[in-house]
Structure formats: C-alpha cells, structure tokens
Tab-separated table of C-alpha atoms in Angstrom:
chain	number	residue	atom	x	y	z
A	1	UNK	CA	-23.425	3.758	-5.138
A	2	UNK	CA	-25.306	5.640	-2.560
A	3	UNK	CA	-28.105	3.060	-2.455
A	4	UNK	CA	-25.456	0.196	-2.074
A	5	UNK	CA	-23.548	2.115	0.613
A	6	UNK	CA	-27.048	2.356	2.436
A	7	UNK	CA	-27.654	-1.394	2.045
A	8	UNK	CA	-24.234	-2.304	3.134
A	9	UNK	CA	-24.588	-0.091	6.222
A	10	UNK	CA	-27.869	-1.507	7.181
A	11	UNK	CA	-26.424	-4.918	6.808
A	12	UNK	CA	-23.589	-4.125	9.327
A	13	UNK	CA	-20.692	-3.658	6.904
A	14	UNK	CA	-18.254	-0.817	7.135
A	15	UNK	CA	-17.721	-0.262	10.795
A	16	UNK	CA	-14.661	1.426	12.040
A	17	UNK	CA	-11.826	-0.463	13.074
A	18	UNK	CA	-9.992	2.704	14.207
A	19	UNK	CA	-6.214	3.469	14.566
A	20	UNK	CA	-4.194	1.752	17.180
A	21	UNK	CA	-1.277	2.997	19.228
A	22	UNK	CA	1.642	1.866	17.350
A	23	UNK	CA	1.697	2.598	13.713
A	24	UNK	CA	3.930	2.004	10.738
A	25	UNK	CA	3.749	3.409	7.221
A	26	UNK	CA	3.802	1.006	4.286
A	27	UNK	CA	4.290	2.574	0.957
A	28	UNK	CA	3.359	-0.164	-1.597
A	29	UNK	CA	5.256	-0.449	-5.029
A	30	UNK	CA	5.733	3.266	-5.667
A	31	UNK	CA	8.188	2.383	-8.088
A	32	UNK	CA	9.265	3.768	-11.558
A	33	UNK	CA	7.489	0.763	-13.365
A	34	UNK	CA	4.381	1.885	-11.970
A	35	UNK	CA	4.601	5.558	-11.515
A	36	UNK	CA	5.674	6.417	-15.015
A	37	UNK	CA	2.564	6.627	-17.040
A	38	UNK	CA	4.219	5.584	-20.360
A	39	UNK	CA	5.300	2.408	-18.981
A	40	UNK	CA	3.572	-0.846	-19.599
A	41	UNK	CA	2.444	-1.147	-15.970
A	42	UNK	CA	2.348	2.605	-15.257
A	43	UNK	CA	-0.164	5.183	-14.437
A	44	UNK	CA	-0.186	8.984	-13.551
A	45	UNK	CA	0.073	8.920	-9.795
A	46	UNK	CA	1.410	12.419	-9.392
A	47	UNK	CA	-1.150	13.418	-6.986
A	48	UNK	CA	-0.574	10.091	-4.959
A	49	UNK	CA	3.080	10.731	-4.818
A	50	UNK	CA	2.599	14.476	-3.327
A	51	UNK	CA	-0.015	13.072	-0.894
A	52	UNK	CA	2.683	10.346	0.153
A	53	UNK	CA	5.374	12.845	0.468
A	54	UNK	CA	3.023	14.716	3.181
A	55	UNK	CA	2.532	11.502	4.823
A	56	UNK	CA	6.049	10.660	4.994
A	57	UNK	CA	6.714	14.111	6.288
A	58	UNK	CA	4.331	13.652	9.092
A	59	UNK	CA	5.549	10.014	10.011
A	60	UNK	CA	9.225	11.086	9.891
A	61	UNK	CA	8.445	13.833	12.452
A	62	UNK	CA	7.460	11.141	14.922
A	63	UNK	CA	10.048	8.741	13.967
A	64	UNK	CA	7.527	5.972	12.819
A	65	UNK	CA	8.513	2.840	11.193
A	66	UNK	CA	8.469	3.206	7.459
A	67	UNK	CA	8.800	0.508	4.849
A	68	UNK	CA	8.762	0.753	1.094
A	69	UNK	CA	8.026	-2.318	-1.104
A	70	UNK	CA	8.969	-3.256	-4.818
A	71	UNK	CA	8.223	-6.202	-6.865
A	72	UNK	CA	11.358	-7.721	-8.488
A	73	UNK	CA	12.183	-10.975	-10.456
A	74	UNK	CA	15.806	-12.462	-10.456
A	75	UNK	CA	15.327	-15.597	-12.598
A	76	UNK	CA	16.118	-15.065	-16.343
A	77	UNK	CA	13.035	-17.268	-17.275
A	78	UNK	CA	10.787	-15.540	-14.719
A	79	UNK	CA	10.347	-18.767	-12.784
A	80	UNK	CA	10.187	-16.660	-9.628
A	81	UNK	CA	7.048	-15.004	-10.833
A	82	UNK	CA	5.438	-18.286	-10.990
A	83	UNK	CA	2.114	-18.478	-12.652
A	84	UNK	CA	1.454	-14.751	-12.373
A	85	UNK	CA	3.742	-14.408	-15.429
A	86	UNK	CA	1.158	-16.348	-17.457
A	87	UNK	CA	-1.422	-13.762	-16.412
A	88	UNK	CA	0.129	-10.465	-17.269
A	89	UNK	CA	3.089	-9.691	-19.739
A	90	UNK	CA	4.119	-6.651	-17.684
A	91	UNK	CA	6.106	-8.708	-15.053
A	92	UNK	CA	8.806	-9.033	-17.716
A	93	UNK	CA	9.530	-5.363	-17.135
A	94	UNK	CA	10.171	-5.796	-13.487
A	95	UNK	CA	13.586	-7.376	-13.526
A	96	UNK	CA	15.946	-7.106	-10.681
A	97	UNK	CA	18.745	-4.460	-11.125
A	98	UNK	CA	16.821	-2.455	-13.564
A	99	UNK	CA	15.639	1.125	-13.064
A	100	UNK	CA	12.065	0.039	-13.306
A	101	UNK	CA	11.944	-1.641	-9.722
A	102	UNK	CA	13.561	1.184	-8.033
A	103	UNK	CA	11.612	3.517	-5.750
A	104	UNK	CA	10.083	6.800	-7.513
A	105	UNK	CA	12.887	9.339	-6.681
A	106	UNK	CA	10.445	11.650	-5.528
A	107	UNK	CA	9.901	9.926	-2.244
A	108	UNK	CA	13.534	9.968	-1.143
A	109	UNK	CA	13.706	6.748	1.055
A	110	UNK	CA	15.828	7.260	4.021
A	111	UNK	CA	18.722	4.995	4.958
A	112	UNK	CA	16.786	4.069	8.219
A	113	UNK	CA	13.742	3.066	6.408
A	114	UNK	CA	12.750	-0.406	5.284
A	115	UNK	CA	12.962	-1.886	1.823
A	116	UNK	CA	10.971	-5.000	1.162
A	117	UNK	CA	11.135	-7.061	-2.186
A	118	UNK	CA	8.369	-9.279	-2.969
A	119	UNK	CA	7.283	-11.475	-5.830
A	120	UNK	CA	3.525	-11.266	-5.648
A	121	UNK	CA	0.463	-8.770	-4.748
A	122	UNK	CA	0.585	-8.789	-0.966
A	123	UNK	CA	3.430	-7.412	0.953
A	124	UNK	CA	2.860	-10.255	3.307
A	125	UNK	CA	3.107	-13.138	0.962
A	126	UNK	CA	6.482	-14.966	1.092
A	127	UNK	CA	8.239	-11.936	2.894
A	128	UNK	CA	9.361	-11.193	6.521
A	129	UNK	CA	6.904	-8.104	6.963
A	130	UNK	CA	5.027	-9.770	9.758
A	131	UNK	CA	8.177	-10.427	11.786
A	132	UNK	CA	9.332	-6.818	11.005
A	133	UNK	CA	6.212	-5.205	12.154
A	134	UNK	CA	5.807	-7.393	15.336
A	135	UNK	CA	9.580	-6.740	16.360
A	136	UNK	CA	8.662	-3.187	16.526
A	137	UNK	CA	5.304	-3.466	18.368
A	138	UNK	CA	3.377	-2.246	15.370
A	139	UNK	CA	-0.397	-2.519	15.586
A	140	UNK	CA	-1.556	-0.306	12.749
A	141	UNK	CA	-0.666	-0.217	9.147
A	142	UNK	CA	-1.032	3.265	7.282
A	143	UNK	CA	-1.034	2.219	3.748
A	144	UNK	CA	-0.102	3.920	0.703
A	145	UNK	CA	0.774	2.913	-2.886
A	146	UNK	CA	-0.375	1.052	-5.846
A	147	UNK	CA	-2.425	-0.349	-7.174
A	148	UNK	CA	-5.438	-0.087	-5.300
A	149	UNK	CA	-7.273	-2.886	-6.855
A	150	UNK	CA	-4.060	-5.126	-6.618
A	151	UNK	CA	-1.222	-4.965	-4.357
A	152	UNK	CA	-2.789	-2.446	-1.969
A	153	UNK	CA	-5.944	-4.546	-1.597
A	154	UNK	CA	-4.227	-7.822	-1.320
A	155	UNK	CA	-1.950	-6.134	1.535
A	156	UNK	CA	-4.884	-4.755	3.284
A	157	UNK	CA	-6.747	-7.998	3.503
A	158	UNK	CA	-3.599	-9.800	4.688
A	159	UNK	CA	-2.902	-7.257	7.256
A	160	UNK	CA	-6.409	-7.762	8.663
A	161	UNK	CA	-6.135	-11.450	8.558
A	162	UNK	CA	-2.630	-11.182	10.279
A	163	UNK	CA	-4.088	-9.007	13.214
A	164	UNK	CA	-2.777	-5.528	12.119
A	165	UNK	CA	-5.171	-2.520	11.752
A	166	UNK	CA	-5.274	-1.732	8.008
A	167	UNK	CA	-5.775	1.995	7.380
A	168	UNK	CA	-5.857	2.744	3.618
A	169	UNK	CA	-5.285	6.431	2.923
A	170	UNK	CA	-7.523	7.554	0.052
A	171	UNK	CA	-5.232	10.215	-1.193
A	172	UNK	CA	-2.244	8.251	-1.128
A	173	UNK	CA	-3.399	4.980	-3.178
A	174	UNK	CA	-4.062	4.971	-7.024
A	175	UNK	CA	-4.701	2.666	-9.869
A	176	UNK	CA	-4.797	2.321	-13.628
A	177	UNK	CA	-8.456	2.278	-13.664
A	178	UNK	CA	-10.688	4.578	-11.929
A	179	UNK	CA	-13.437	2.186	-11.726
A	180	UNK	CA	-11.206	-0.585	-10.218
A	181	UNK	CA	-9.876	2.040	-7.861
A	182	UNK	CA	-13.190	3.131	-6.525
A	183	UNK	CA	-14.800	-0.323	-6.195
A	184	UNK	CA	-11.667	-1.346	-4.370
A	185	UNK	CA	-11.959	1.269	-1.870
A	186	UNK	CA	-15.615	0.675	-1.377
A	187	UNK	CA	-15.070	-3.099	-0.788
A	188	UNK	CA	-11.979	-2.569	1.425
A	189	UNK	CA	-13.948	-0.197	3.528
A	190	UNK	CA	-16.963	-2.458	3.841
A	191	UNK	CA	-15.148	-5.575	4.759
A	192	UNK	CA	-11.297	-5.427	5.440
A	193	UNK	CA	-10.009	-1.800	6.383
A	194	UNK	CA	-10.651	1.700	7.283
A	195	UNK	CA	-10.368	4.078	4.202
A	196	UNK	CA	-9.243	7.238	5.798
A	197	UNK	CA	-8.261	10.640	4.668
A	198	UNK	CA	-4.748	11.988	4.804
A	199	UNK	CA	-5.712	15.001	6.907
A	200	UNK	CA	-7.098	12.823	9.819
A	201	UNK	CA	-4.108	10.406	9.301
A	202	UNK	CA	-1.612	13.365	9.645
A	203	UNK	CA	-3.622	14.607	12.646
A	204	UNK	CA	-3.457	11.175	14.220
A	205	UNK	CA	0.192	10.860	13.960
A	206	UNK	CA	0.643	14.452	15.228
A	207	UNK	CA	-1.087	13.462	18.427
A	208	UNK	CA	0.911	10.354	18.937
A	209	UNK	CA	3.248	10.679	22.022
A	210	UNK	CA	6.460	12.188	20.873
A	211	UNK	CA	9.455	9.626	20.581
A	212	UNK	CA	11.479	9.360	23.710
C-alpha cells in the first residue's frame, strides 16, 4: 500500500480539498439492520458508534445541521428496491415500519435533526438532500456511517459531483469487510473526498464561529 500511495501521490492524486465554511453532518444508515452484528446485513460498529457520538456532540455544540439516513422499502414485493433486490437478499430485511430500519438508539437523534429515507446507496439519489443542504447554505459534508464501500462511498462521490466538499471521517465509518473498508478509504481519498480524523474534524468545528 505504501508503494501504491507513493505512486498515486506522484501522479497528483490525493490532493486536499479542505473544509469549507458551512458544514453539515451526515450520518449514513447507522440503523439496527447494519449495526447489529447478528443481522444479515450487520457488522460490529461499536467503535464507529462511539466516534459518531463524539462527532454529534461537537456538531450540536455549534448547532450544525445534522441529517441521519435510512434505507427503507414500502412495497410488499420490493418493487421500490428495483434491480438491487436481485443482487442481495438482505434488502428484504429493510421493510418500512420494522425495527431494522430505525436508527441505532445509541445515537439519540434530536427532534430538530433531519431524517432521510432512501432506496439505494447514495443519499443523493432520488432524495431531496441537495435542496436541504443548499437551503441551509451548506458547502461541506462531514460524513459518518456505513458501509464504507457501499453507501458511504456512493454518497461521497455524489457529494463531490454535486459541488459539496466531502469529508469522510475515518473513525466514524465502518464496513463488514476490513479489506473493502481500507480500499474504499484509499480510493476515496485519492479521487473523491478528504479522509480525515475525528480529532481534526472536532477541532475544525470548535473553531467555527459560534451561532448567532
């Protein structure tokens, strides 16, 4: 990986986008179906939950916009999952109205914080996320959640393509596969986002102007 990192750096990849001036926190799919390691789609994300709790504490101290997402299907025959339902059986466990699509209770969403329901990997695809962010003047997305190789990666790529600074917080994202997680972080940092640490992100938030 070191040799590959050197190679990519020499070719001009992995430049720093940098934090903007108006951030929002986006917590992607930290729902029971994904944070319960015994579930079909689940993994042990205890450390990511704890890190995200610290991120949220910092964000709330500066009254930053916070949005949580879930994946949820209403149609009995999963037609609203489209072709994705042909690729993985786990979507059958993401039924609207079930406990599996609810936020992991350890994250304690506040009533003032957003809730985004999506059908596919990216939080931008088929949702009103862009208009929500633009209406609040957001230029930077502080991204937490799961999985790194799936919904986190897809959302970060779409954030860049939509004109937002995508900051993927290393300690706050997780995956079922360490290899997929590591490769996705490498690829994201090389081409689409800044992969940053929780400490530096909280320091950035702390140094923002206090809300008026």
